[in-house]
Coordinates of C-alpha atoms in Angstrom, one line a residue:
M64 CA -119.7 -52.9 -8.2
A65 CA -119.1 -49.6 -9.9
A66 CA -120.3 -47.1 -7.4
P67 CA -123.4 -45.3 -8.8
K68 CA -123.0 -41.6 -9.2
L69 CA -125.3 -38.7 -9.5
K70 CA -125.1 -36.7 -12.8
M71 CA -125.3 -33.5 -10.8
R72 CA -124.9 -32.5 -7.1
L73 CA -127.9 -33.5 -5.0
G74 CA -129.0 -30.0 -4.2
D75 CA -128.9 -28.9 -7.9
L76 CA -130.8 -32.0 -8.9
L77 CA -133.6 -31.3 -6.4
V78 CA -133.9 -27.7 -7.6
H79 CA -133.8 -28.8 -11.3
E80 CA -136.6 -31.3 -10.7
H81 CA -138.6 -28.5 -8.8
I82 CA -138.7 -30.6 -5.6
I83 CA -137.2 -27.7 -3.6
T84 CA -136.6 -24.1 -4.5
N85 CA -133.2 -22.4 -4.9
E86 CA -133.9 -20.3 -1.8
Q87 CA -134.5 -23.5 0.2
L88 CA -131.3 -25.0 -1.1
M89 CA -129.4 -21.8 -0.1
Q90 CA -130.9 -21.9 3.4
A91 CA -130.0 -25.6 3.8
L92 CA -126.5 -25.0 2.6
N93 CA -126.1 -22.2 5.2
S94 CA -127.5 -24.4 7.9
Q95 CA -125.2 -27.2 6.8
K96 CA -122.1 -25.0 7.4
T97 CA -123.2 -24.6 11.0
T98 CA -124.2 -28.2 11.8
G99 CA -121.8 -30.1 9.6
R100 CA -124.5 -32.6 8.7
K101 CA -125.1 -34.0 5.2
L102 CA -127.3 -31.9 2.8
G103 CA -130.0 -34.6 2.6
D104 CA -130.3 -34.8 6.4
T105 CA -130.4 -31.0 6.6
L106 CA -133.2 -30.7 4.0
I107 CA -135.3 -33.3 5.9
E108 CA -134.6 -31.6 9.3
L109 CA -135.8 -28.3 7.8
N110 CA -139.0 -30.0 6.5
Y111 CA -138.2 -29.1 2.9
I112 CA -138.5 -32.7 1.8
G113 CA -139.6 -35.9 3.4
E114 CA -137.1 -38.8 4.1
K115 CA -139.1 -41.3 1.9
Q116 CA -139.5 -38.7 -0.9
L117 CA -135.8 -37.9 -0.9
L118 CA -134.7 -41.6 -0.9
E119 CA -137.1 -42.6 -3.7
F120 CA -135.7 -39.7 -5.7
L121 CA -132.1 -40.8 -5.1
A122 CA -133.0 -44.4 -5.9
Q123 CA -134.5 -43.3 -9.2
Q124 CA -131.5 -41.1 -10.1
L125 CA -129.0 -43.8 -9.2
D126 CA -131.1 -46.5 -10.9
V127 CA -131.2 -48.7 -7.8
P128 CA -134.2 -50.2 -6.0
F129 CA -135.9 -48.5 -3.0
L130 CA -136.8 -51.2 -0.4
D131 CA -139.1 -51.3 2.5
I132 CA -137.4 -53.7 4.9
S133 CA -139.8 -53.4 7.8
Q134 CA -141.7 -56.5 6.8
R135 CA -138.8 -58.4 5.2
R136 CA -137.3 -61.3 7.0
I137 CA -133.5 -60.8 7.1
P138 CA -131.5 -63.8 8.4
T139 CA -129.3 -62.8 11.4
E140 CA -126.3 -64.7 10.0
V141 CA -126.6 -62.7 6.7
A142 CA -126.7 -59.3 8.4
K143 CA -123.7 -60.3 10.6
L144 CA -121.5 -60.7 7.5
L145 CA -121.0 -57.0 8.1
P146 CA -119.9 -56.4 11.8
E147 CA -122.3 -54.2 13.8
V148 CA -119.8 -51.4 14.3
H149 CA -119.3 -50.9 10.6
A150 CA -123.0 -51.3 9.8
R151 CA -124.0 -48.5 12.2
R152 CA -121.1 -46.3 11.2
L153 CA -121.8 -46.6 7.4
R154 CA -125.6 -46.9 7.9
A155 CA -125.6 -50.1 5.8
L156 CA -127.2 -53.5 6.2
I157 CA -126.7 -56.7 4.3
I158 CA -130.3 -57.7 3.3
E159 CA -129.6 -60.8 1.2
D160 CA -126.6 -63.1 0.5
Q161 CA -126.8 -64.1 -3.2
G162 CA -123.6 -66.3 -3.3
D163 CA -121.1 -64.3 -5.2
A164 CA -122.9 -61.0 -4.3
V165 CA -124.7 -59.4 -1.4
L166 CA -127.7 -57.1 -1.6
I167 CA -126.9 -54.2 0.8
G168 CA -129.2 -51.4 1.9
M169 CA -128.0 -47.9 2.6
S170 CA -129.7 -44.8 3.8
D171 CA -127.2 -42.6 1.9
P172 CA -126.5 -44.3 -1.5
A173 CA -124.4 -41.3 -2.6
D174 CA -121.8 -42.0 0.1
L175 CA -119.0 -43.0 -2.3
S176 CA -116.4 -43.3 0.6
G177 CA -118.8 -45.7 2.4
L178 CA -119.3 -47.8 -0.7
D179 CA -115.5 -48.1 -1.2
Q180 CA -115.1 -49.3 2.4
L181 CA -117.9 -51.8 2.1
E182 CA -116.4 -53.2 -1.1
Q183 CA -113.1 -53.7 0.7
M184 CA -114.7 -55.4 3.7
L185 CA -117.0 -57.7 1.8
S186 CA -114.5 -58.6 -1.0
P187 CA -114.6 -60.9 -3.0
K188 CA -118.4 -60.6 -3.0
R189 CA -119.9 -58.0 -5.3
L190 CA -122.2 -55.3 -3.9
K191 CA -125.8 -54.8 -5.1
L192 CA -127.1 -51.6 -3.7
A193 CA -130.6 -50.7 -2.5
V194 CA -131.9 -47.6 -0.8
V195 CA -133.5 -48.0 2.7
M196 CA -135.0 -45.5 5.2
E197 CA -132.6 -44.7 8.0
S198 CA -135.2 -45.3 10.7
Q199 CA -135.8 -48.8 9.3
L200 CA -132.1 -49.5 9.3
Y201 CA -131.7 -48.6 13.0
E202 CA -134.7 -50.7 13.9
A203 CA -133.2 -53.6 12.0
F204 CA -129.8 -53.1 13.7
D205 CA -131.3 -53.4 17.2
G206 CA -133.1 -56.6 16.3
L207 CA -130.5 -58.3 14.2
Y208 CA -127.3 -57.4 16.2
R209 CA -128.6 -58.7 19.5
R210 CA -126.1 -59.8 22.1
T211 CA -127.5 -63.3 22.5
A212 CA -124.5 -64.9 20.7
D213 CA -122.1 -62.8 22.9
I214 CA -124.0 -63.9 26.0
E215 CA -123.8 -67.6 25.1
S216 CA -120.1 -67.2 24.2
F217 CA -119.1 -65.5 27.4
A218 CA -121.2 -67.9 29.5
S219 CA -119.4 -70.8 27.8
Q220 CA -116.0 -69.2 28.5
L221 CA -117.0 -68.5 32.1
G222 CA -118.2 -72.1 32.5
E223 CA -114.8 -73.4 31.2
E224 CA -113.0 -71.2 33.7
Y225 CA -115.2 -72.6 36.4
E226 CA -114.3 -76.2 35.4
Q227 CA -110.6 -75.4 35.4
S228 CA -110.8 -73.8 38.9
S229 CA -109.7 -75.8 41.9
D230 CA -112.0 -73.8 44.1
F231 CA -115.4 -75.2 45.0
D232 CA -117.0 -71.8 44.5
L233 CA -115.5 -69.9 41.6
S234 CA -117.5 -66.8 42.3
T235 CA -114.9 -65.7 45.0
S236 CA -112.3 -65.4 42.2
F237 CA -114.1 -62.4 40.7
I238 CA -114.1 -60.1 43.7
D239 CA -111.0 -58.3 42.7
E240 CA -111.2 -58.7 39.0
G241 CA -111.3 -55.7 36.7
G242 CA -114.1 -54.9 34.2
D243 CA -112.4 -57.1 31.6
A244 CA -113.1 -60.3 33.6
T245 CA -115.3 -62.8 31.7
V246 CA -118.1 -62.3 34.1
G247 CA -118.0 -58.5 33.6
K248 CA -118.1 -59.0 29.8
L249 CA -121.1 -61.4 30.2
L250 CA -123.0 -58.9 32.3
Q251 CA -122.1 -56.1 30.0
S252 CA -123.6 -58.1 27.1
V253 CA -126.7 -58.9 29.1
F254 CA -127.3 -55.2 29.9
E255 CA -126.5 -54.0 26.3
D256 CA -129.0 -56.5 24.9
A257 CA -131.7 -55.4 27.4
V258 CA -131.2 -51.7 26.6
Q259 CA -131.2 -52.4 22.8
M260 CA -134.5 -54.3 23.1
R261 CA -136.0 -51.6 25.4
A262 CA -136.5 -54.2 28.2
S263 CA -137.9 -52.9 31.5
D264 CA -136.6 -55.8 33.6
I265 CA -133.9 -58.5 33.6
H266 CA -134.5 -61.8 35.5
I267 CA -131.6 -64.1 36.2
E268 CA -132.9 -67.5 37.5
P269 CA -130.7 -70.5 38.1
D270 CA -132.4 -73.9 37.7
E271 CA -131.3 -77.5 38.3
K272 CA -130.0 -78.0 34.7
Q273 CA -130.0 -74.6 33.1
L274 CA -129.7 -70.9 33.8
R275 CA -132.5 -68.6 32.5
I276 CA -131.9 -65.0 31.6
R277 CA -135.3 -63.4 30.8
Q278 CA -136.1 -59.9 29.7
R279 CA -139.5 -58.2 30.0
I280 CA -140.1 -56.5 26.7
D281 CA -143.4 -54.6 26.2
G282 CA -144.7 -56.3 29.4
V283 CA -144.0 -59.8 28.2
L284 CA -141.0 -62.0 29.3
Q285 CA -138.7 -63.3 26.6
E286 CA -136.3 -66.1 27.6
N287 CA -132.7 -67.0 26.8
V288 CA -131.6 -70.4 28.3
L289 CA -127.9 -71.2 29.1
K290 CA -126.7 -74.6 30.0
E291 CA -123.9 -73.3 32.2
T292 CA -125.7 -73.4 35.6
K293 CA -122.6 -73.0 37.8
I294 CA -121.8 -69.5 36.5
A295 CA -124.9 -68.1 38.2
S296 CA -123.1 -67.5 41.5
A297 CA -120.3 -65.5 39.8
M298 CA -122.9 -63.3 38.1
V299 CA -124.9 -62.7 41.3
L300 CA -121.7 -61.9 43.2
R301 CA -120.6 -59.3 40.6
L302 CA -124.1 -57.7 40.7
K303 CA -124.1 -57.6 44.5
L304 CA -120.7 -55.8 44.4
M305 CA -122.1 -53.3 41.9
A306 CA -125.2 -52.7 44.1
G307 CA -123.2 -52.5 47.4
L308 CA -124.9 -55.5 48.9
D309 CA -123.5 -58.1 51.4
I310 CA -121.8 -60.7 49.2
S311 CA -121.6 -63.2 52.1
E312 CA -125.3 -63.2 52.7
K313 CA -127.1 -65.8 50.5
R314 CA -129.9 -66.9 52.8
L315 CA -131.9 -63.6 52.9
P316 CA -133.4 -61.3 50.2
Q317 CA -131.5 -58.1 49.6
D318 CA -132.3 -54.9 47.6
G319 CA -129.9 -52.4 46.1
R320 CA -129.4 -50.1 43.1
F321 CA -126.6 -48.9 40.8
N322 CA -126.1 -46.8 37.7
L323 CA -124.7 -47.9 34.4
K324 CA -123.6 -46.2 31.1
I325 CA -124.8 -48.5 28.3
K326 CA -124.5 -47.5 24.6
G327 CA -124.9 -43.8 25.4
H328 CA -127.8 -44.4 27.9
S329 CA -127.6 -43.7 31.6
V330 CA -129.5 -46.6 33.1
D331 CA -130.6 -46.7 36.8
V332 CA -130.8 -50.3 37.9
R333 CA -133.0 -51.4 40.9
M334 CA -131.9 -54.9 42.0
S335 CA -133.6 -57.5 44.2
T336 CA -132.2 -60.9 45.2
M337 CA -134.1 -63.8 46.6
P338 CA -132.8 -67.2 47.7
I339 CA -134.4 -70.1 45.7
Q340 CA -133.8 -73.8 45.5
Y341 CA -130.8 -73.7 43.2
G342 CA -129.1 -70.4 44.2
E343 CA -130.3 -66.9 44.2
S344 CA -132.8 -65.3 41.8
V345 CA -132.0 -61.7 40.7
V346 CA -134.5 -59.3 39.2
M347 CA -133.4 -55.9 38.0
R348 CA -135.7 -53.1 37.0
L349 CA -134.1 -50.8 34.4
L350 CA -134.9 -47.1 34.3
D351 CA -133.5 -45.2 31.4
Q352 CA -132.6 -41.8 32.7
T353 CA -131.5 -40.6 29.3
E354 CA -135.1 -40.3 28.1
G355 CA -136.0 -38.0 31.0
I356 CA -139.4 -37.4 32.5
L357 CA -142.4 -37.6 30.3
S358 CA -144.9 -34.7 30.4
L359 CA -148.6 -35.6 31.0
D360 CA -149.2 -35.0 27.2
E361 CA -146.5 -37.7 26.4
T362 CA -147.9 -40.4 28.7
G363 CA -150.6 -41.4 26.1
M364 CA -153.4 -40.0 28.2
P365 CA -156.3 -38.6 26.1
E366 CA -156.4 -34.8 25.8
D367 CA -159.7 -34.5 27.7
L368 CA -158.3 -36.6 30.6
V369 CA -155.1 -34.5 30.6
A370 CA -157.1 -31.3 30.8
R371 CA -159.3 -32.6 33.7
L372 CA -156.2 -33.9 35.6
R373 CA -154.4 -30.6 35.1
H374 CA -157.4 -28.9 36.7
Q375 CA -157.2 -31.2 39.7
I376 CA -153.5 -30.9 40.3
T377 CA -153.7 -27.1 40.2
R378 CA -156.2 -27.0 43.1
P379 CA -154.6 -25.7 46.3
H380 CA -155.4 -28.8 48.5
G381 CA -156.8 -32.3 48.5
M382 CA -155.5 -35.8 47.7
I383 CA -155.0 -37.2 44.2
L384 CA -154.3 -40.9 43.8
V385 CA -152.7 -42.8 40.9
T386 CA -153.5 -46.5 41.1
G387 CA -152.7 -49.7 39.3
P388 CA -150.5 -52.8 39.7
T389 CA -146.7 -52.8 39.7
G390 CA -145.3 -51.8 36.3
S391 CA -148.4 -50.0 35.1
G392 CA -146.7 -46.6 34.8
K393 CA -148.0 -44.9 38.0
T394 CA -144.6 -43.3 38.8
T395 CA -144.3 -41.9 35.2
T396 CA -147.7 -40.2 35.6
L397 CA -146.9 -38.8 39.0
Y398 CA -143.6 -37.4 37.9
G399 CA -145.3 -35.9 34.8
A400 CA -147.6 -34.1 37.2
L401 CA -144.8 -33.0 39.4
S402 CA -142.8 -31.6 36.5
E403 CA -145.7 -29.3 35.7
L404 CA -146.1 -28.3 39.3
N405 CA -142.4 -27.6 39.8
Q406 CA -142.3 -23.8 40.0
S407 CA -140.2 -21.5 42.1
S408 CA -143.3 -20.4 44.0
K409 CA -144.1 -23.9 45.2
K410 CA -142.4 -25.9 47.9
I411 CA -142.6 -29.6 46.9
I412 CA -141.5 -32.5 49.1
T413 CA -141.5 -36.1 47.9
V414 CA -141.2 -39.3 50.1
E415 CA -140.2 -42.2 48.0
D416 CA -138.9 -45.8 48.0
P417 CA -136.8 -45.5 46.0
V418 CA -136.2 -42.1 44.5
E419 CA -136.5 -42.9 40.8
Y420 CA -135.9 -39.6 39.1
R421 CA -133.9 -36.6 40.4
L422 CA -135.7 -33.4 40.1
P423 CA -134.2 -29.9 40.6
R424 CA -135.9 -27.6 43.3
I425 CA -137.8 -30.6 44.8
N426 CA -136.9 -32.0 48.2
Q427 CA -136.8 -35.7 47.7
V428 CA -136.5 -38.1 50.7
Q429 CA -135.4 -41.7 50.3
I430 CA -137.2 -44.1 52.7
N431 CA -134.8 -46.3 54.8
S432 CA -136.7 -48.7 57.1
K433 CA -133.5 -50.0 58.7
I434 CA -133.2 -46.7 60.6
D435 CA -136.9 -46.2 61.0
L436 CA -137.1 -43.6 58.2
T437 CA -140.6 -44.8 57.1
F438 CA -143.3 -43.1 55.0
S439 CA -145.3 -42.1 58.1
S440 CA -142.3 -40.7 60.0
V441 CA -141.0 -38.7 57.1
L442 CA -144.5 -37.5 56.3
R443 CA -144.9 -36.1 59.8
T444 CA -141.7 -34.1 59.5
A445 CA -142.5 -33.0 55.9
L446 CA -145.7 -31.4 57.1
R447 CA -143.7 -29.2 59.4
Q448 CA -141.5 -28.1 56.5
D449 CA -144.1 -25.7 55.1
P450 CA -144.8 -27.6 51.9
D451 CA -147.4 -26.6 49.3
I452 CA -147.3 -30.0 47.6
L453 CA -146.5 -33.5 49.0
M454 CA -145.8 -36.6 46.9
V455 CA -145.9 -39.9 48.8
G456 CA -144.5 -42.8 46.9
E457 CA -147.1 -45.3 48.1
M458 CA -150.0 -45.4 50.7
R459 CA -148.8 -48.6 52.4
D460 CA -150.4 -48.5 55.9
Q461 CA -153.1 -46.9 58.0
E462 CA -150.8 -44.4 59.6
T463 CA -149.5 -43.1 56.3
V464 CA -153.0 -42.9 54.8
E465 CA -154.3 -40.9 57.8
I466 CA -151.4 -38.5 57.9
G467 CA -151.7 -38.0 54.1
L468 CA -155.5 -37.4 54.2
R469 CA -155.1 -35.0 57.1
G470 CA -152.4 -33.1 55.2
A471 CA -154.8 -32.8 52.3
L472 CA -157.5 -31.6 54.6
T473 CA -155.3 -28.9 56.1
G474 CA -154.3 -27.0 53.0
H475 CA -151.8 -29.2 51.1
L476 CA -152.0 -30.9 47.8
V477 CA -151.1 -34.6 48.3
L478 CA -150.2 -36.9 45.4
S479 CA -149.7 -40.6 46.0
T480 CA -150.1 -44.1 44.6
L481 CA -152.0 -47.2 45.7
H482 CA -151.9 -50.8 44.5
T483 CA -155.5 -51.4 43.4
N484 CA -157.2 -52.6 40.3
D485 CA -159.4 -49.6 39.4
A486 CA -160.3 -46.1 40.5
I487 CA -163.6 -46.9 42.3
T488 CA -162.2 -49.6 44.6
S489 CA -159.3 -47.3 45.5
A490 CA -161.4 -45.0 47.6
L491 CA -162.9 -48.0 49.3
R492 CA -159.4 -49.4 49.8
L493 CA -158.5 -46.3 51.9
V494 CA -161.5 -47.1 54.2
D495 CA -160.5 -50.7 54.4
M496 CA -157.0 -49.7 55.5
G497 CA -158.5 -48.0 58.5
A498 CA -159.1 -44.4 57.4
A499 CA -162.4 -42.9 58.6
G500 CA -165.0 -42.4 55.9
F501 CA -165.5 -38.7 56.7
L502 CA -161.7 -38.2 56.3
V503 CA -161.6 -39.9 52.9
G504 CA -164.8 -38.1 51.7
S505 CA -163.4 -34.7 52.8
S506 CA -159.9 -35.0 51.4
L507 CA -160.0 -37.2 48.2
R508 CA -160.4 -35.2 45.0
A509 CA -159.6 -37.5 42.1
I510 CA -158.3 -41.0 41.3
V511 CA -156.4 -42.0 38.1
A512 CA -156.3 -45.8 37.4
Q513 CA -154.0 -47.0 34.7
R514 CA -152.6 -50.0 32.8
L515 CA -150.1 -50.4 29.9
V516 CA -151.3 -52.3 26.8
R517 CA -149.1 -53.3 23.9
R518 CA -149.3 -51.2 20.7
I519 CA -149.8 -53.0 17.3
C520 CA -146.7 -52.7 15.2
E521 CA -147.5 -50.1 12.6
H522 CA -145.4 -51.8 10.0
C523 CA -147.3 -55.1 9.9
A524 CA -150.8 -54.2 11.0
I525 CA -153.6 -56.1 9.2
D526 CA -157.4 -56.4 9.6
H527 CA -158.6 -58.8 12.3
Q528 CA -161.9 -60.6 12.6
P529 CA -162.6 -61.5 16.3
T530 CA -163.7 -65.0 17.1
S531 CA -167.2 -65.7 18.3
Q532 CA -166.0 -66.0 21.9
E533 CA -164.1 -62.7 21.6
L534 CA -167.2 -61.0 20.2
L535 CA -169.3 -62.3 23.0
W536 CA -166.9 -60.7 25.6
L537 CA -166.7 -57.4 23.6
S538 CA -170.4 -57.2 23.3
H539 CA -170.7 -57.6 27.0
L540 CA -168.2 -54.8 27.4
A541 CA -169.3 -52.3 24.7
G542 CA -172.7 -53.5 23.4
E543 CA -173.6 -53.2 19.7
Q544 CA -170.5 -51.2 18.9
A545 CA -168.5 -54.4 19.2
N546 CA -170.3 -55.9 16.1
T547 CA -169.6 -52.8 13.9
A548 CA -166.1 -51.9 14.9
Q549 CA -163.1 -52.7 12.7
F550 CA -160.1 -54.3 14.5
K551 CA -156.5 -54.9 13.6
Q552 CA -153.6 -57.0 14.7
G553 CA -149.9 -57.3 13.8
K554 CA -148.9 -60.3 11.7
G555 CA -145.2 -60.0 12.8
C556 CA -142.3 -58.5 11.0
Q557 CA -138.6 -57.6 11.3
S558 CA -139.4 -54.3 13.0
C559 CA -141.3 -56.0 15.9
Q560 CA -139.2 -59.2 16.2
Y561 CA -142.2 -61.0 14.7
T562 CA -144.4 -60.4 17.8
G563 CA -146.9 -58.2 16.1
Y564 CA -146.4 -55.6 18.9
K565 CA -144.0 -52.7 19.3
G566 CA -144.1 -50.4 22.4
R567 CA -146.8 -49.8 24.9
I568 CA -149.4 -47.1 25.6
G569 CA -151.2 -46.1 28.8
V570 CA -154.9 -46.8 29.3
F571 CA -156.5 -44.6 31.9
E572 CA -159.6 -43.9 33.8
L573 CA -160.2 -40.7 35.8
L574 CA -162.7 -40.6 38.6
E575 CA -163.4 -37.1 39.9
M576 CA -165.2 -36.8 43.2
N577 CA -168.5 -34.9 43.2
E578 CA -170.7 -33.9 46.2
P579 CA -173.0 -37.0 46.2
M580 CA -170.0 -39.3 46.1
M581 CA -168.2 -37.5 48.9
A582 CA -171.4 -37.5 51.0
A583 CA -171.7 -41.3 50.5
L584 CA -168.1 -41.8 51.7
K585 CA -168.6 -39.6 54.7
R586 CA -171.6 -41.7 55.9
D587 CA -169.7 -45.0 55.1
D588 CA -172.2 -46.0 52.4
T589 CA -169.9 -47.9 50.1
E590 CA -172.7 -49.3 47.9
A591 CA -174.0 -45.9 47.2
F592 CA -170.5 -44.6 46.4
T593 CA -169.9 -47.4 44.0
Q594 CA -173.2 -46.8 42.2
L595 CA -172.7 -43.0 42.1
S596 CA -169.2 -43.5 40.7
K597 CA -170.4 -45.7 37.8
E598 CA -173.1 -43.2 37.1
N599 CA -170.7 -40.2 37.0
P600 CA -171.1 -38.8 33.5
T601 CA -167.4 -38.0 33.1
F602 CA -166.2 -41.5 34.1
Q603 CA -165.2 -44.0 31.5
P604 CA -163.9 -47.4 32.8
L605 CA -160.4 -48.7 31.9
A606 CA -161.8 -51.6 29.8
L607 CA -163.9 -49.2 27.6
S608 CA -160.8 -46.9 27.2
A609 CA -158.8 -50.0 26.0
F610 CA -161.7 -50.9 23.7
D611 CA -161.5 -47.4 22.1
Y612 CA -157.8 -48.0 21.4
A613 CA -158.7 -51.3 19.7
C614 CA -161.3 -49.6 17.5
K615 CA -158.7 -47.0 16.5
G616 CA -156.2 -49.8 15.5
I617 CA -153.8 -48.9 18.3
T618 CA -154.0 -52.2 20.2
T619 CA -155.6 -55.6 19.7
V620 CA -158.7 -57.4 20.9
E621 CA -156.3 -59.8 22.7
E622 CA -154.9 -56.9 24.7
V623 CA -158.3 -55.6 25.6
L624 CA -159.5 -59.0 26.9
R625 CA -156.2 -59.4 28.8
L626 CA -157.0 -56.1 30.6
V627 CA -160.6 -57.0 31.1
E628 CA -159.5 -60.1 33.1
T629 CA -157.8 -57.7 35.7
V630 CA -160.7 -55.3 36.3
D631 CA -164.4 -55.4 37.2
V632 CA -166.5 -54.7 34.2
T633 CA -169.9 -55.5 35.6
G634 CA -172.4 -52.7 35.5

């Protein structure tokens, strides 16, 4: 194609069309000299023009279409006509193969050098140009250039090497191999794909006739099945070496951790192995350290709850619990609170298993049960270290609970987690674990319970009419409001990998202790405590918080009902 050209320079055109002022152009040009970025990016960064407005203007000037590709189904094989490295570098994506021509979307259609390179790479096909938002391009890159083909290719190659090996167990051949060994490339592809798809966990599960590699994305497992079952031992061995585990021990579970640099991300990997019928199952929890620690405002907690929780964590003493099942974001909330409390005037000690984030100025202790470095033993010592604030990773046993409660009673602020379904049962759980009611009633100040629900993809959200069964459940939960609320769901698009969901958001309930509730605990009256908690005017249960999100179009009725199944919603 003949590369489209602007009749004037971009800045002069925008001034001529009265989209920006001459003064704004001069400021952008001065800023551009410092940053070296393109003028369009600089204007967007300075908020002089929106990205969509700029691209629509460029498309009009160049007489090319402006496309929204978020809901467009782009075949993977078409996108891969242009290799990923060039697609990302030139910010260009092949949208459609038209035989003798390709429709290619670019975020900078005035990049003449990029167009020349594309013409050379895609020759003899002609180029038809379209303008696409950069954010949509990068979303499409992550979804279309997945590593599944690489994973299958390396798995096949590794399987062939296994067949050609005379050793019964090929895995021992990889102990001294460098990073370029096939098993290393396979694992690199697995990790790259997981990071690209924002997976929280990777599961490697050998079966009788296949090897499953599953990723937990937005809380739901997605599966990739490989037929090369014999390569599992080589993969597990390499992972054990990376985590510093005993490679000769295959009969007992093991836990370890290691750090990886993947596509510019520093990823902390917590690994657990378990012997199963056809080998060893490996589960790896991925923690992206690059994103850093979220503040309380960034957790998705409503403003009123953040304000109330801030009031509680700034009190000089007492215990505050964050509860929920594994993977519900408890640690994120705790670290958000710690980051706000982390001041030079405060001595903070944490007792964790494992230490997930490294924080400056805070004394963090890693539990090691092999040498009897347990929560309770470290907690006793920590109380003698003159702390103002203690964070205990988890209340696991009676001894830890009692030491923590007594610490809260004697002038320390104690933060911890507990594996319970909701806030009300958390206080009762402490009593069930053996703590005296008067101790719980005197020390406990507030309980946060939380879950993560999937967000509706904003690109493909449509109206949703609940079924009669869903309405029945919602009416039981929220009364008449369920019949008048407007709900949405995602129909599935390129941006969300056709799931209808993209990302997750926290759902919270905050139970603050008042005098009647504390008195009920002190006299071991659990029924009165439960009733008083439900009548607390500031308390809104998890299920109702999730219902509010559904009414606002943030999540779906399906997600609300999924959460309802895990909590007690009876009045």
